[in-house]
Tab-separated table of N, CA, C and O in Angstrom:
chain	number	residue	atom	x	y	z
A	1	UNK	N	127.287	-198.219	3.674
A	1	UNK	CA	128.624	-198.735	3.925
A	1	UNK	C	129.294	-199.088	2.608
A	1	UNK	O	128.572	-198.956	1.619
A	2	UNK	N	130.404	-199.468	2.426
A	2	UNK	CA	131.148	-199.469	1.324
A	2	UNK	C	131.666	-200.740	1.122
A	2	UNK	O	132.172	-201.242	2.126
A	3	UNK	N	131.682	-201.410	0.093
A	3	UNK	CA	131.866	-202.798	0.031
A	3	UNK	C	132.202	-202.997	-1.557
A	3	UNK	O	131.381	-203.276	-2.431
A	4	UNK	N	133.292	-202.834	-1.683
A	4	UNK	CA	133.972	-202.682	-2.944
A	4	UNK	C	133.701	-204.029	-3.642
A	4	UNK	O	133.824	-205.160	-3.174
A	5	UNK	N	133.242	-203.586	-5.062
A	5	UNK	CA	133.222	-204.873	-5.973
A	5	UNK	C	133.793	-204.444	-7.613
A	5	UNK	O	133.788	-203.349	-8.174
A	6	UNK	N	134.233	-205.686	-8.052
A	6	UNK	CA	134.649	-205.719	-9.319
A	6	UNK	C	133.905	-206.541	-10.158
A	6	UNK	O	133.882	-207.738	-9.869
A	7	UNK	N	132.994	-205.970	-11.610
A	7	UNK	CA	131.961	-206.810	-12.312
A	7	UNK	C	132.863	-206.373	-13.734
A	7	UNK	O	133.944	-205.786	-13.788
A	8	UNK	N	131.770	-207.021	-15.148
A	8	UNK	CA	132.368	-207.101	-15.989
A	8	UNK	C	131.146	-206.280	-16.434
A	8	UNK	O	130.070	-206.445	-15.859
A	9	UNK	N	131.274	-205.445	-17.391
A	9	UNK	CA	130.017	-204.939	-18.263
A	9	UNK	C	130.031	-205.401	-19.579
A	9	UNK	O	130.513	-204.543	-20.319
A	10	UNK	N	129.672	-206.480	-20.200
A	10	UNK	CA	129.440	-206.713	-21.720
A	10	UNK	C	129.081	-205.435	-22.617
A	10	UNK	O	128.206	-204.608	-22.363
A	11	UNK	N	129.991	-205.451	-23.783
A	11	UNK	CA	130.145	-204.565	-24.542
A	11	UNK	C	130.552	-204.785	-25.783
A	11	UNK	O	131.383	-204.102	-26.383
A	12	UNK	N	129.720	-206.177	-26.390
A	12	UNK	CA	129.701	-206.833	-27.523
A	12	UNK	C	128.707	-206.429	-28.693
A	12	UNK	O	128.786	-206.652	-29.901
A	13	UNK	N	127.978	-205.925	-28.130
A	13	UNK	CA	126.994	-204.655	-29.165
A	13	UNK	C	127.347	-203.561	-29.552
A	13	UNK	O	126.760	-203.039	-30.500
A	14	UNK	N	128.534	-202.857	-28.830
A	14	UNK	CA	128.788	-201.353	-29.043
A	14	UNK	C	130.158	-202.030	-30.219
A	14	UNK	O	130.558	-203.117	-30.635
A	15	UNK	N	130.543	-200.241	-30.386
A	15	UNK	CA	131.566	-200.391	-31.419
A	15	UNK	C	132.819	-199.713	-30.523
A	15	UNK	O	132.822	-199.112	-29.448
A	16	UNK	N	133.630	-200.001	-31.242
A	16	UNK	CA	134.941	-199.586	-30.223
A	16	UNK	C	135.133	-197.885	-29.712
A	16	UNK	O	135.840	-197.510	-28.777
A	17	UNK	N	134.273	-196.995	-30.631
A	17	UNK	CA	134.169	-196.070	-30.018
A	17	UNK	C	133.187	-195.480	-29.055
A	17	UNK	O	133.348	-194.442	-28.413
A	18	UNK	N	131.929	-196.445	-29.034
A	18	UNK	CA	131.143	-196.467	-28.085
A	18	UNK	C	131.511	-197.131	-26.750
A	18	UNK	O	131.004	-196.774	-25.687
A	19	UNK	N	132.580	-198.290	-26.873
A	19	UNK	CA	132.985	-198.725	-25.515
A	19	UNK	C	133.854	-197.652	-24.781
A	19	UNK	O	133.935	-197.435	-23.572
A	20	UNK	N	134.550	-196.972	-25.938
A	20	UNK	CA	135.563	-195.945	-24.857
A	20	UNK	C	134.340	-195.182	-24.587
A	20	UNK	O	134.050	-195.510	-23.436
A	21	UNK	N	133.647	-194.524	-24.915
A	21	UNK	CA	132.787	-193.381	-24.148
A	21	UNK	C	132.079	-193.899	-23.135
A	21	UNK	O	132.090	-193.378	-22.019
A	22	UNK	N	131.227	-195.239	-23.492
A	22	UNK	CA	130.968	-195.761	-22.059
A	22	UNK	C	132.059	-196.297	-20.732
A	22	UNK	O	131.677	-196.332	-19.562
A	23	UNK	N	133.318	-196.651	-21.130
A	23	UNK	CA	134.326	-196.919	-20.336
A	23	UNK	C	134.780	-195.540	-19.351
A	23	UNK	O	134.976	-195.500	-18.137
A	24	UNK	N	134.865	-194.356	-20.468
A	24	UNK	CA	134.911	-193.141	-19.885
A	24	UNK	C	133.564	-192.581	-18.671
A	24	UNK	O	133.643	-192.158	-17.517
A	25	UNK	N	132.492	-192.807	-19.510
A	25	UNK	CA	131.401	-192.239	-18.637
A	25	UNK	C	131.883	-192.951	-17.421
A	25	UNK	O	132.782	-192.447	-16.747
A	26	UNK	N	131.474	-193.816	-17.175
A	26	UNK	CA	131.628	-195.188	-15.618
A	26	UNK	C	132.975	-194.158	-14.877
A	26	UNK	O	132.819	-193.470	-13.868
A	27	UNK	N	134.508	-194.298	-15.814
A	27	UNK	CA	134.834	-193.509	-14.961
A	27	UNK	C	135.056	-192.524	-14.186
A	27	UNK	O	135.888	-192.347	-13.296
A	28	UNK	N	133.820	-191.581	-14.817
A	28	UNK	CA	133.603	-190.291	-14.718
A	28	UNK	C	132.109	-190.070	-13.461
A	28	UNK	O	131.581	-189.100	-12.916
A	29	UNK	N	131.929	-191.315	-13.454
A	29	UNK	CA	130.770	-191.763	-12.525
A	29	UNK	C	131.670	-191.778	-10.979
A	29	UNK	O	132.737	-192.347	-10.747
A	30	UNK	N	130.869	-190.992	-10.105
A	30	UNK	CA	131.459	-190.808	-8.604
A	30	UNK	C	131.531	-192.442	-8.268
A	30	UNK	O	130.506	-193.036	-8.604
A	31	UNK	N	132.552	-193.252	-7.672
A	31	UNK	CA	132.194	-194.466	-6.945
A	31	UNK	C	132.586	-195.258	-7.927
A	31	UNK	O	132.720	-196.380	-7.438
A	32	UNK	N	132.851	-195.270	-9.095
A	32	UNK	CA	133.472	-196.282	-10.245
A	32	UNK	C	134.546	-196.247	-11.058
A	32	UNK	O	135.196	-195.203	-10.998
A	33	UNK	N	134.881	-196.983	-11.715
A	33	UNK	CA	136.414	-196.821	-12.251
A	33	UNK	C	136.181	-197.739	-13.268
A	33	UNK	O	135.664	-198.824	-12.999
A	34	UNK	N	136.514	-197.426	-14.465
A	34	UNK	CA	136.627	-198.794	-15.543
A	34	UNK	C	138.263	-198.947	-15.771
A	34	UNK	O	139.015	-198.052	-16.157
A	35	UNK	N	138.627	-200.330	-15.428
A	35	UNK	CA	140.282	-200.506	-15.338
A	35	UNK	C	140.635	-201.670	-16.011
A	35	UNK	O	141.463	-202.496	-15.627
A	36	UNK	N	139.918	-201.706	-17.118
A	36	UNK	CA	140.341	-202.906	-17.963
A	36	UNK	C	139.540	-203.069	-18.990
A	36	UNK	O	138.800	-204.022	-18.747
A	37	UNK	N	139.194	-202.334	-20.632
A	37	UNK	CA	138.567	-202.283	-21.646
A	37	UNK	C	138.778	-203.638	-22.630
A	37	UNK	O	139.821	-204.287	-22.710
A	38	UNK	N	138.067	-203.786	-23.043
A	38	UNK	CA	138.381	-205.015	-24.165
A	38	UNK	C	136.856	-205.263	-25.122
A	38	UNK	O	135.781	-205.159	-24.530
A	39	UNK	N	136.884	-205.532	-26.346
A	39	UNK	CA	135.866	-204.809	-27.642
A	39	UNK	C	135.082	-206.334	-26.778
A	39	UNK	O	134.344	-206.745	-27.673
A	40	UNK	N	134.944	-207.050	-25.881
A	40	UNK	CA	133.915	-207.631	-25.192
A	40	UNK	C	133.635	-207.081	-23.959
A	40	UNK	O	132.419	-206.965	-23.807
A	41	UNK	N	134.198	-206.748	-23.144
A	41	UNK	CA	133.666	-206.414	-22.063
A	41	UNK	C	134.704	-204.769	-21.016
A	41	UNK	O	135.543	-203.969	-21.428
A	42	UNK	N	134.204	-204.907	-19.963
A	42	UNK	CA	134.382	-203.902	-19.852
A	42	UNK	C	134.596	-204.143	-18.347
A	42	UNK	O	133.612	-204.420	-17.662
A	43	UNK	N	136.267	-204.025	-17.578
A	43	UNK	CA	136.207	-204.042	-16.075
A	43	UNK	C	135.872	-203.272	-15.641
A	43	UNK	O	135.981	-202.244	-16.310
A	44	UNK	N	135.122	-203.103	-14.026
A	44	UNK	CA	134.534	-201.868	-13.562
A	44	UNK	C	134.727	-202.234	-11.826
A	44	UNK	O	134.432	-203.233	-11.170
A	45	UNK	N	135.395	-200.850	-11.440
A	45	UNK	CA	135.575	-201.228	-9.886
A	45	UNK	C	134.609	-200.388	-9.170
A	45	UNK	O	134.801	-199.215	-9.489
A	46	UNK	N	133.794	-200.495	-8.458
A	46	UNK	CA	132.681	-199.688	-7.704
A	46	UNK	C	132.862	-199.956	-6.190
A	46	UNK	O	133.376	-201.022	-5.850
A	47	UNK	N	132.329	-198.729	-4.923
A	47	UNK	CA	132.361	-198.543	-4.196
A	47	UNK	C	130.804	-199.645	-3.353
A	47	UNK	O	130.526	-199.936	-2.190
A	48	UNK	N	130.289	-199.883	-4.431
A	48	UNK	CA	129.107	-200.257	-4.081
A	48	UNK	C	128.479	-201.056	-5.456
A	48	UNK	O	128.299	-200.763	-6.638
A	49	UNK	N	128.267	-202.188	-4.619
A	49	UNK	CA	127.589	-203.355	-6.472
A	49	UNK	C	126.557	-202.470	-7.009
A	49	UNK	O	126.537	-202.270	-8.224
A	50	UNK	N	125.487	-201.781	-6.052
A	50	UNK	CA	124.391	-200.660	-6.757
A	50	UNK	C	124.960	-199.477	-7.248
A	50	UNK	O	124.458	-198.413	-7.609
A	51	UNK	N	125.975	-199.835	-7.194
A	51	UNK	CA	126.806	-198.740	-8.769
A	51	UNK	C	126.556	-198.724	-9.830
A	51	UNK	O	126.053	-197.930	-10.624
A	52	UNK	N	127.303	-200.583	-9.845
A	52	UNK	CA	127.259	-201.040	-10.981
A	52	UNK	C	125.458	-200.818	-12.154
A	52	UNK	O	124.951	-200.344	-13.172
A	53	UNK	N	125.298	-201.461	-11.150
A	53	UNK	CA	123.796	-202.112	-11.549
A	53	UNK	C	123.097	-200.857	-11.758
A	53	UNK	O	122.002	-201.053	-12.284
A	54	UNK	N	123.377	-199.504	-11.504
A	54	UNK	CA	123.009	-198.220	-11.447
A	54	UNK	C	122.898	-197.997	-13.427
A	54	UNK	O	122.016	-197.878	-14.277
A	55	UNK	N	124.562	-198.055	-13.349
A	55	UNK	CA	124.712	-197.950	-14.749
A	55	UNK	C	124.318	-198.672	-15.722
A	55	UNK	O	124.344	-198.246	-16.877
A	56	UNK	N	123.891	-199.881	-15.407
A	56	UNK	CA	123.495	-200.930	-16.320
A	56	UNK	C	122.011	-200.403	-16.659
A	56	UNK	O	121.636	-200.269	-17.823
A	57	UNK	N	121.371	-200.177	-15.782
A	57	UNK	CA	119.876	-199.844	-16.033
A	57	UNK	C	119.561	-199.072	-16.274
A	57	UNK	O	118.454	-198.869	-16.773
A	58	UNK	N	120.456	-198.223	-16.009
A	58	UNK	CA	120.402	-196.079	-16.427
A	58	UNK	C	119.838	-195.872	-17.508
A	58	UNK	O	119.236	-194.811	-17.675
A	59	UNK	N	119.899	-196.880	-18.548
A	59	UNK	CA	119.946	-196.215	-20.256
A	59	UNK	C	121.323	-195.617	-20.489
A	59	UNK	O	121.435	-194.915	-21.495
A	60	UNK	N	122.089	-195.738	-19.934
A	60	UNK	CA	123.200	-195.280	-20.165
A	60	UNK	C	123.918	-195.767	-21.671
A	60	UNK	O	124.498	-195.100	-22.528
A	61	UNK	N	123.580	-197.362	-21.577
A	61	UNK	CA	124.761	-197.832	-22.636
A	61	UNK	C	123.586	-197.647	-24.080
A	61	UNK	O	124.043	-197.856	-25.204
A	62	UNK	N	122.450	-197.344	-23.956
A	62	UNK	CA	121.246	-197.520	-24.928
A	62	UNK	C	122.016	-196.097	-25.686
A	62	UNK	O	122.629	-195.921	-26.739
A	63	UNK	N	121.642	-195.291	-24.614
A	63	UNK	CA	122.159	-193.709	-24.983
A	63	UNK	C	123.171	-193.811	-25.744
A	63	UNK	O	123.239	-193.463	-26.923
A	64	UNK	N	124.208	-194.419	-24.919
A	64	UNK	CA	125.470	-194.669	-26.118
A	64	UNK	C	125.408	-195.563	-27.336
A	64	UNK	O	126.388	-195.782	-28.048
A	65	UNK	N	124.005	-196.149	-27.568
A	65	UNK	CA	124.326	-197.050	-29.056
A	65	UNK	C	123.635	-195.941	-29.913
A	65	UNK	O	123.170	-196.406	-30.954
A	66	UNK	N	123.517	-195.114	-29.815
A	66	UNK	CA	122.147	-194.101	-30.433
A	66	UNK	C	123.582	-192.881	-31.104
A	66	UNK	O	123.456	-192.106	-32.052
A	67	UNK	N	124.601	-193.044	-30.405
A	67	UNK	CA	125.970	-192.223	-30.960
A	67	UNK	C	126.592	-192.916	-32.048
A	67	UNK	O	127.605	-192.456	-32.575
């Protein structure tokens, strides 16, 4: 079922061009949307909180400090 949520992703380790690519990936992710960037954090609207939490644990943002 679908149960829309809005979280923040901290993004105080990356550099400003690593937040846009991770801001991009998320929104390029089926079920998410990043709709509000800032060199701390990062808004994210998901269809499902195990979206979120999808991306957080993915290695996703690791992947992106390695760019």
């Amino acid at each position: 079922s679908i149960s829309p949520v809005i979280e923040k992703i901290t993004t105080e380790s990356l550099t400003k061009t690593q937040t846009v690519i991770l801001a991009n990936s998320i929104t390029l992710t089926p079920g998410t949307m990043s709709f509000e960037v800032s060199t701390e954090e990062i808004h994210v609207h998901a269809l499902k909180k195990g979206y979120i939490r999808d991306i957080t644990t993915s290695g996703l943002i690791n992947d992106i400090k390695k760019i």
